[in-house]
Short mmCIF file of C-alpha atoms in Angstrom, two decimals:
data_model
loop_
_atom_site.label_atom_id
_atom_site.label_comp_id
_atom_site.label_asym_id
_atom_site.label_seq_id
_atom_site.Cartn_x
_atom_site.Cartn_y
_atom_site.Cartn_z
CA MET A 1 127.84 91.57 83.02
CA ALA A 2 128.03 92.13 79.40
CA ALA A 3 124.89 93.55 77.79
CA THR A 4 123.46 93.58 74.30
CA LEU A 5 121.88 96.87 73.52
CA SER A 6 119.38 97.57 70.80
CA PRO A 7 117.26 100.62 69.98
CA THR A 8 113.60 100.58 70.02
CA SER A 9 111.06 103.13 68.99
CA VAL A 10 109.00 104.79 71.24
CA ARG A 11 106.38 107.43 71.66
CA SER A 12 107.78 111.08 71.20
CA THR A 13 108.62 111.34 74.87
CA THR A 14 112.45 111.14 75.60
CA PHE A 15 113.71 109.54 78.80
CA ALA A 16 115.70 111.59 81.01
CA GLY A 17 114.13 111.89 84.53
CA PRO A 18 115.57 113.30 87.73
CA ARG A 19 118.34 110.59 87.69
CA ALA A 20 120.13 112.12 84.93
CA GLY A 21 122.50 113.74 87.32
CA LEU A 22 123.82 110.18 88.25
CA LEU A 23 125.65 110.20 84.86
CA SER A 24 128.60 112.00 86.37
CA GLN A 25 129.32 109.24 88.89
CA SER A 26 130.03 106.62 86.30
CA LYS A 27 132.25 106.23 83.31
CA ALA A 28 130.06 106.56 80.30
CA SER A 29 130.50 105.41 76.62
CA SER A 30 129.16 106.87 73.70
CA ILE A 31 127.00 104.97 71.17
CA ASN A 32 125.81 105.97 67.81
CA ILE A 33 122.51 105.08 66.42
CA ASN A 34 120.52 105.83 63.46
CA SER A 35 116.87 106.56 65.24
CA LYS A 36 114.93 109.61 65.78
CA SER A 37 113.53 108.28 69.15
CA CYS A 38 114.77 105.46 71.10
CA PHE A 39 116.01 104.27 74.65
CA TRP A 40 117.79 101.34 76.15
CA ASN A 41 116.03 99.24 78.72
CA PHE A 42 117.72 97.54 81.37
CA ASN A 43 115.55 94.95 83.43
CA GLY A 44 118.43 93.68 85.75
CA LEU A 45 118.82 90.42 83.89
CA LYS A 46 119.96 91.77 80.60
CA ALA A 47 119.69 94.55 78.41
CA THR A 48 116.62 93.96 76.08
CA ASN A 49 114.38 95.44 73.45
CA GLY A 50 111.69 97.38 75.02
CA THR A 51 108.63 99.34 74.25
CA HIS A 52 106.78 102.05 76.15
CA SER A 53 105.32 99.21 78.22
CA ALA A 54 108.61 98.47 79.80
CA PHE A 55 107.91 101.52 81.57
CA GLU A 56 105.03 99.91 83.38
CA SER A 57 106.44 96.37 84.31
CA SER A 58 109.12 96.83 86.84
CA PHE A 59 108.62 95.51 90.22
CA VAL A 60 109.96 98.77 91.90
CA GLY A 61 107.00 100.84 90.88
CA ILE A 62 106.31 104.14 89.00
CA GLU A 63 108.72 106.33 91.23
CA ASN A 64 111.65 103.61 91.10
CA ASP A 65 111.17 102.31 87.68
CA ALA A 66 113.38 104.72 85.90
CA PHE A 67 116.54 103.75 87.61
CA LEU A 68 116.66 100.14 86.30
CA LYS A 69 117.04 101.60 82.85
CA PRO A 70 120.42 103.03 81.78
CA LEU A 71 120.76 106.60 81.93
CA TYR A 72 121.58 108.74 78.82
CA VAL A 73 121.95 112.08 77.43
CA ALA A 74 121.02 112.68 73.77
CA LYS A 75 122.29 115.25 71.55
CA ALA A 76 121.76 115.88 67.87
CA LYS A 77 124.63 115.50 65.55
CA SER A 78 122.79 115.56 62.30
CA HIS A 79 119.34 115.22 61.14
CA ASN A 80 119.21 111.53 61.27
CA GLN A 81 121.76 110.61 63.82
CA ARG A 82 122.08 111.05 67.64
CA SER A 83 124.82 110.21 70.10
CA TYR A 84 123.77 108.52 73.36
CA THR A 85 126.00 108.55 76.46
CA TYR A 86 125.29 105.54 78.51
CA ALA A 87 125.76 104.93 82.16
CA PRO A 88 125.00 101.50 83.28
CA PRO A 89 124.25 101.00 87.07
CA GLN A 90 127.27 100.03 89.21
CA ALA A 91 126.97 96.91 91.07
CA SER A 92 128.99 97.70 94.29
CA TYR A 93 126.59 96.91 97.19
CA LYS A 94 126.61 93.98 99.68
CA VAL A 95 123.05 92.56 100.56
CA ALA A 96 122.39 89.77 103.20
CA VAL A 97 119.09 88.01 103.40
CA LEU A 98 118.42 86.20 106.69
CA GLY A 99 115.87 83.29 106.13
CA ALA A 100 116.72 83.15 102.67
CA ALA A 101 115.60 79.39 102.23
CA GLY A 102 112.01 80.20 103.29
CA GLY A 103 108.81 80.94 101.43
CA ILE A 104 109.62 84.71 101.43
CA GLY A 105 113.29 84.31 101.42
CA GLN A 106 113.68 82.44 98.29
CA PRO A 107 111.77 84.60 95.73
CA LEU A 108 113.13 87.68 97.39
CA SER A 109 116.71 86.52 96.96
CA LEU A 110 115.88 85.77 93.42
CA LEU A 111 114.59 89.33 92.81
CA VAL A 112 117.59 91.05 94.64
CA LYS A 113 119.88 88.93 92.43
CA MET A 114 118.32 90.69 89.33
CA SER A 115 119.46 94.21 90.86
CA PRO A 116 122.23 95.75 88.86
CA LEU A 117 123.44 97.51 92.06
CA VAL A 118 124.16 94.26 93.98
CA SER A 119 127.60 93.01 93.94
CA ALA A 120 127.46 90.32 96.56
CA LEU A 121 124.42 88.41 97.77
CA ASN A 122 124.66 86.68 101.08
CA LEU A 123 122.12 84.01 102.11
CA TYR A 124 121.70 82.87 105.44
CA ASP A 125 119.29 80.16 106.99
CA VAL A 126 119.49 77.40 109.45
CA ALA A 127 119.07 74.77 106.85
CA ASN A 128 118.66 74.15 103.07
CA VAL A 129 120.24 77.43 101.85
CA LYS A 130 123.15 75.69 100.04
CA GLY A 131 120.66 74.69 97.40
CA VAL A 132 119.02 78.05 96.99
CA CYS A 133 122.48 79.56 96.57
CA ALA A 134 123.77 76.92 93.84
CA ASP A 135 120.56 77.57 92.19
CA LEU A 136 120.63 81.39 92.12
CA SER A 137 124.29 81.33 91.27
CA HIS A 138 123.46 80.03 87.67
CA CYS A 139 121.53 83.33 87.07
CA ASN A 140 123.87 85.54 84.68
CA THR A 141 123.62 88.73 86.94
CA PRO A 142 126.58 90.61 88.33
CA SER A 143 126.22 89.76 92.05
CA LEU A 144 128.19 86.75 93.59
CA VAL A 145 126.01 84.68 95.76
CA SER A 146 127.42 82.79 98.88
CA ASP A 147 125.53 80.57 101.29
CA PHE A 148 125.95 80.60 105.25
CA THR A 149 124.35 77.76 107.45
CA GLY A 150 123.65 78.09 111.05
CA PRO A 151 124.54 80.40 113.75
CA SER A 152 128.26 79.68 113.52
CA GLU A 153 128.25 81.10 110.07
CA LEU A 154 126.05 84.04 110.69
CA ALA A 155 128.69 86.71 111.52
CA LYS A 156 130.69 85.94 108.45
CA CYS A 157 127.42 86.42 106.33
CA LEU A 158 126.88 89.81 107.91
CA LYS A 159 130.39 91.23 107.61
CA GLY A 160 130.47 94.34 105.32
CA ALA A 161 126.72 94.18 104.60
CA ASP A 162 125.32 97.47 103.41
CA VAL A 163 121.69 96.17 103.63
CA VAL A 164 120.42 93.45 105.76
CA VAL A 165 116.85 91.99 105.09
CA ILE A 166 115.34 89.98 107.63
CA PRO A 167 112.22 87.57 106.32
CA ALA A 168 113.20 84.68 108.91
CA GLY A 169 110.30 83.26 111.18
CA VAL A 170 107.44 81.14 110.80
CA PRO A 171 104.72 82.09 108.35
CA ARG A 172 100.91 82.60 109.16
CA LYS A 173 98.53 79.82 109.00
CA PRO A 174 94.70 79.64 108.69
CA GLY A 175 93.04 81.03 111.99
CA MET A 176 96.45 82.72 112.97
CA THR A 177 96.74 86.28 113.56
CA ARG A 178 100.14 88.01 113.49
CA ASP A 179 100.19 88.00 117.13
CA ASP A 180 99.87 84.33 117.29
CA LEU A 181 103.34 84.34 115.79
CA PHE A 182 104.72 86.47 118.22
CA ASN A 183 106.77 84.23 120.53
CA ILE A 184 108.59 82.29 117.97
CA ASN A 185 109.24 85.15 115.52
CA ALA A 186 110.15 87.52 118.50
CA SER A 187 113.13 85.45 119.62
CA ILE A 188 114.42 84.95 115.98
CA VAL A 189 114.48 88.60 115.18
CA LYS A 190 116.06 89.32 118.63
CA SER A 191 118.96 86.84 117.96
CA LEU A 192 119.42 88.04 114.34
CA VAL A 193 119.48 91.68 115.23
CA GLU A 194 122.11 91.12 117.91
CA ALA A 195 124.31 89.68 115.27
CA VAL A 196 123.59 92.60 113.08
CA ALA A 197 124.68 94.91 115.90
CA GLU A 198 127.87 93.16 116.30
CA ASN A 199 128.84 92.60 112.64
CA CYS A 200 127.40 95.53 110.44
CA PRO A 201 125.88 98.08 112.65
CA ASP A 202 125.94 100.78 110.09
CA ALA A 203 123.81 98.64 107.72
CA PHE A 204 120.23 99.43 106.66
CA ILE A 205 118.08 96.90 108.49
CA HIS A 206 114.80 95.73 107.01
CA ILE A 207 112.28 93.86 109.14
CA ILE A 208 109.97 91.75 107.21
CA SER A 209 109.11 89.24 110.09
CA ASN A 210 105.69 89.34 111.63
CA PRO A 211 104.24 90.99 113.49
CA VAL A 212 106.25 93.93 112.41
CA ASN A 213 104.44 96.33 114.73
CA SER A 214 106.29 94.40 117.50
CA THR A 215 109.34 93.17 115.83
CA VAL A 216 110.64 96.47 114.79
CA PRO A 217 110.51 97.75 118.41
CA ILE A 218 112.29 94.60 119.29
CA ALA A 219 115.10 95.31 116.95
CA ALA A 220 115.25 98.93 118.00
CA GLU A 221 115.85 97.85 121.80
CA VAL A 222 118.26 95.37 120.89
CA LEU A 223 120.33 97.90 118.93
CA LYS A 224 120.01 100.23 121.91
CA GLN A 225 121.20 97.66 124.37
CA LYS A 226 124.30 97.22 121.87
CA GLY A 227 124.95 100.82 121.75
CA VAL A 228 124.60 101.12 118.06
CA TYR A 229 120.96 102.15 117.45
CA ASN A 230 120.43 104.50 114.42
CA PRO A 231 116.62 105.16 114.12
CA LYS A 232 117.32 106.33 110.53
CA LYS A 233 118.48 102.97 109.37
CA LEU A 234 115.91 100.60 111.06
CA PHE A 235 113.02 99.94 108.74
CA GLY A 236 109.71 97.66 109.24
CA VAL A 237 108.80 96.83 105.52
CA THR A 238 105.31 97.71 104.88
CA THR A 239 105.61 98.29 101.20
CA LEU A 240 103.27 95.26 100.58
CA ASP A 241 100.41 97.46 102.07
CA VAL A 242 101.28 100.09 99.30
CA VAL A 243 101.44 97.54 96.65
CA ARG A 244 98.13 96.06 97.47
CA ALA A 245 96.63 99.53 97.74
CA ASN A 246 97.92 100.66 94.24
CA THR A 247 96.64 97.32 92.76
CA PHE A 248 93.30 97.54 94.18
CA VAL A 249 92.53 101.10 93.60
CA ALA A 250 93.86 100.64 89.95
CA ARG A 251 91.59 97.95 89.31
CA LYS A 252 88.52 99.41 91.14
CA LYS A 253 88.69 102.77 89.35
CA ASN A 254 90.02 101.45 86.04
CA LEU A 255 93.47 103.44 86.32
CA LYS A 256 96.68 102.82 84.69
CA LEU A 257 98.57 100.95 87.24
CA ILE A 258 102.07 102.61 86.67
CA ASP A 259 100.17 106.08 87.57
CA VAL A 260 98.86 104.90 90.85
CA ASP A 261 100.36 105.89 94.31
CA VAL A 262 98.31 105.51 97.65
CA PRO A 263 100.19 106.33 101.03
CA VAL A 264 99.61 103.73 103.51
CA VAL A 265 100.20 104.80 107.10
CA GLY A 266 99.98 103.52 110.75
CA GLY A 267 101.12 99.97 111.20
CA HIS A 268 101.34 96.55 109.36
CA ALA A 269 98.43 94.57 110.75
CA GLY A 270 94.64 94.66 110.63
CA ILE A 271 93.04 97.94 111.42
CA THR A 272 96.38 99.55 111.96
CA ILE A 273 96.97 99.51 108.21
CA LEU A 274 95.45 102.70 106.98
CA PRO A 275 95.41 103.47 103.33
CA LEU A 276 94.88 107.27 102.82
CA LEU A 277 92.67 107.08 99.87
CA SER A 278 92.05 110.74 99.84
CA LYS A 279 95.65 111.13 99.04
CA THR A 280 95.65 108.87 96.06
CA LYS A 281 97.64 109.90 92.96
CA PRO A 282 96.27 110.80 90.54
CA SER A 283 93.49 112.24 92.14
CA VAL A 284 90.26 110.34 92.02
CA THR A 285 86.97 110.40 93.80
CA PHE A 286 85.62 107.54 95.89
CA THR A 287 82.15 106.90 97.13
CA ASP A 288 81.75 106.24 100.95
CA GLN A 289 81.03 102.57 100.14
CA GLU A 290 84.20 102.42 97.99
CA VAL A 291 86.24 103.65 100.68
CA GLN A 292 84.80 101.25 103.27
CA GLU A 293 85.24 98.21 100.92
CA LEU A 294 88.87 99.20 99.63
CA THR A 295 90.18 99.91 103.24
CA VAL A 296 88.88 96.56 104.58
CA ARG A 297 90.46 94.86 101.74
CA ILE A 298 93.66 96.12 101.88
CA GLN A 299 93.79 95.71 105.77
CA ASN A 300 92.66 91.87 105.35
CA ALA A 301 94.73 91.13 102.27
CA GLY A 302 97.02 89.03 104.03
CA THR A 303 94.22 86.91 105.33
CA GLU A 304 92.71 86.65 101.75
CA VAL A 305 95.95 85.13 100.83
CA VAL A 306 96.35 82.78 103.83
CA GLU A 307 92.71 81.48 103.29
CA ALA A 308 93.10 80.87 99.58
CA LYS A 309 96.27 78.71 100.12
CA ALA A 310 94.21 76.69 102.62
CA GLY A 311 97.17 75.86 105.01
CA ALA A 312 99.87 75.87 102.34
CA GLY A 313 101.43 79.12 103.31
CA SER A 314 100.91 82.82 103.30
CA ALA A 315 101.55 85.90 101.27
CA THR A 316 105.20 84.99 100.27
CA LEU A 317 105.28 85.93 96.51
CA SER A 318 103.80 89.44 96.95
CA MET A 319 105.73 89.95 99.93
CA ALA A 320 108.94 89.07 98.11
CA TYR A 321 108.05 91.34 95.52
CA ALA A 322 107.31 94.37 97.90
CA ALA A 323 110.41 93.56 99.74
CA ALA A 324 112.58 93.64 96.56
CA ARG A 325 111.13 96.84 95.95
CA PHE A 326 112.15 98.24 99.11
CA VAL A 327 115.64 96.74 98.87
CA GLU A 328 116.03 98.50 95.50
CA SER A 329 114.87 101.78 96.84
CA SER A 330 117.43 101.34 99.73
CA LEU A 331 120.23 100.80 97.10
CA ARG A 332 119.23 103.69 94.98
CA ALA A 333 119.36 105.93 98.05
CA LEU A 334 122.88 104.69 99.09
CA ASP A 335 124.00 105.07 95.59
CA GLY A 336 123.20 108.80 95.75
CA ASP A 337 119.62 108.91 94.15
CA SER A 338 117.94 112.21 95.76
CA ASP A 339 114.45 111.20 94.66
CA VAL A 340 113.56 107.98 96.80
CA TYR A 341 110.36 107.80 98.54
CA GLU A 342 108.72 104.76 100.36
CA CYS A 343 106.19 104.17 103.18
CA SER A 344 107.90 102.32 106.12
CA PHE A 345 107.32 101.65 109.94
CA ILE A 346 109.94 103.52 111.57
CA GLN A 347 110.71 105.44 114.70
CA SER A 348 108.55 108.51 114.30
CA ASP A 349 107.19 111.70 116.12
CA LEU A 350 104.46 112.22 113.52
CA THR A 351 102.04 110.82 116.19
CA GLU A 352 102.35 110.39 120.11
CA LEU A 353 103.31 106.71 119.27
CA PRO A 354 107.15 105.94 119.19
CA PHE A 355 106.91 103.84 115.87
CA PHE A 356 104.42 104.82 112.89
CA ALA A 357 104.37 103.80 109.28
CA SER A 358 104.43 106.94 107.01
CA ARG A 359 106.11 107.90 103.65
CA VAL A 360 109.84 108.79 104.01
CA LYS A 361 112.56 110.17 101.81
CA LEU A 362 115.35 107.95 101.77
CA GLY A 363 119.10 108.93 101.40
CA ARG A 364 122.62 107.62 101.99
CA GLU A 365 122.28 107.79 105.79
CA GLY A 366 118.84 106.20 105.79
CA VAL A 367 115.73 108.21 106.60
CA GLU A 368 116.22 111.82 105.44
CA ALA A 369 112.54 113.29 106.11
CA VAL A 370 109.33 112.00 107.25
CA ILE A 371 106.58 113.27 104.96
CA SER A 372 104.05 114.75 107.50
CA SER A 373 102.04 116.44 104.99
CA ASP A 374 100.33 113.07 104.38
CA LEU A 375 98.47 113.42 107.71
CA GLN A 376 97.26 116.67 107.02
CA GLY A 377 93.73 117.32 105.40
CA LEU A 378 92.56 114.01 106.21
CA THR A 379 88.80 112.98 105.71
CA LYS A 380 86.65 112.39 108.61
CA TYR A 381 86.77 108.62 107.90
CA GLU A 382 90.45 108.57 107.79
CA GLN A 383 90.77 110.89 110.82
CA LYS A 384 88.58 108.52 112.74
CA ALA A 385 90.38 105.43 111.60
CA LEU A 386 93.77 107.04 112.58
CA GLU A 387 92.55 107.58 116.02
CA GLU A 388 91.13 104.13 116.31
CA LEU A 389 94.34 102.31 115.14
CA LYS A 390 96.41 103.97 117.81
CA SER A 391 95.23 101.79 120.89
CA GLU A 392 96.00 98.56 118.99
CA LEU A 393 99.24 99.84 117.58
CA LYS A 394 100.42 101.30 121.05
CA ALA A 395 99.61 97.64 122.56
CA SER A 396 101.78 95.86 119.79
CA ILE A 397 104.83 98.18 120.14
CA GLU A 398 104.69 97.98 123.87
CA LYS A 399 104.64 94.18 123.66
CA GLY A 400 107.74 94.13 121.50
CA LEU A 401 109.63 96.61 124.08
CA ALA A 402 108.60 94.42 126.98
CA PHE A 403 109.96 91.19 125.22
CA VAL A 404 113.30 92.64 125.16
CA LYS A 405 113.29 94.04 128.51
CA GLN A 406 111.95 91.15 130.37
CA PRO A 407 114.36 89.75 132.75
CA VAL A 408 116.34 86.72 131.58
CA THR A 409 115.60 83.50 133.51
CA ALA A 410 118.10 80.88 134.43
#
């Protein structure tokens, strides 16, 4: 994709960041400009003029935002001239979205199409995916979009995929809990993960289909039965809980959103969602009432959207946004970025539970490290909530495992 570059004056800060080391991975070109302070802003659609506010508007968040901008090294040549070495992101990864025609799948596919790291975007669904593909194929971004309809084309969709994202399933409706979705979505996830195991067993697998507390254990058990389970590459996408926590805290405390980071641990339903407000960055003080109100709102935010849509759907747009952020983080990790951290529901030994959501460091081989320090020094409120969530989370995990292990009836 050709990009038009324009210099823009900014504050005195010069962008470099921890990703400058990636410059050596790409062939760079030199651009001479006459500006004392400037940067190039790449937003995935095209290179654009930007101001310092561009650092505050990426869907991938503060810790990921910088990667979507071209990396450069500046060196003074004269008093009024600098030379910038520009290394654009390299589109080289294949992403498959299973359930691409749905309420989450469509906006998620659009956001993934915007990524400068994606070379191929494969869209799968049981119906209506051809139109989604045709629509997205008109977007002038690097990735080639292909559509695949029905079980007979699923294997072809998955061949060679680096990241597989699974938002397939039925959405929540008013009065529904995530467990009400279980019987339908459990079967869908099981069949899709079986296909992943057979066609791209080394891919990062992102499970969005609810209830995540059960569908991730289902996926793990299926992969084990197929002999290809790698716990470092199976992720329950809980990023939406983090996105909501960051948003609600920033608004409550009048903070600059780009600076806020709240780790969220536990699971991805109701009281199993535990925002660790005491670990908020930047450090901020909460009253007991604020902690209670924020925690409950973050836990019930999905229901808030379901009720507001009054039967017309669930949290599809914010979920797509959060899932796209996790996809971008995974692609950055695959591409060699050594500074990628996200919260995710994974196989874990942080607690006595076999699966647990926490902050992890991502690398080329998946989970490189689990950040155990987040569970140290909790407040009494957080410690109590942590203990209280375990029984419900344990039951959801066991329900998922039992679903796969149950005998098949004729």
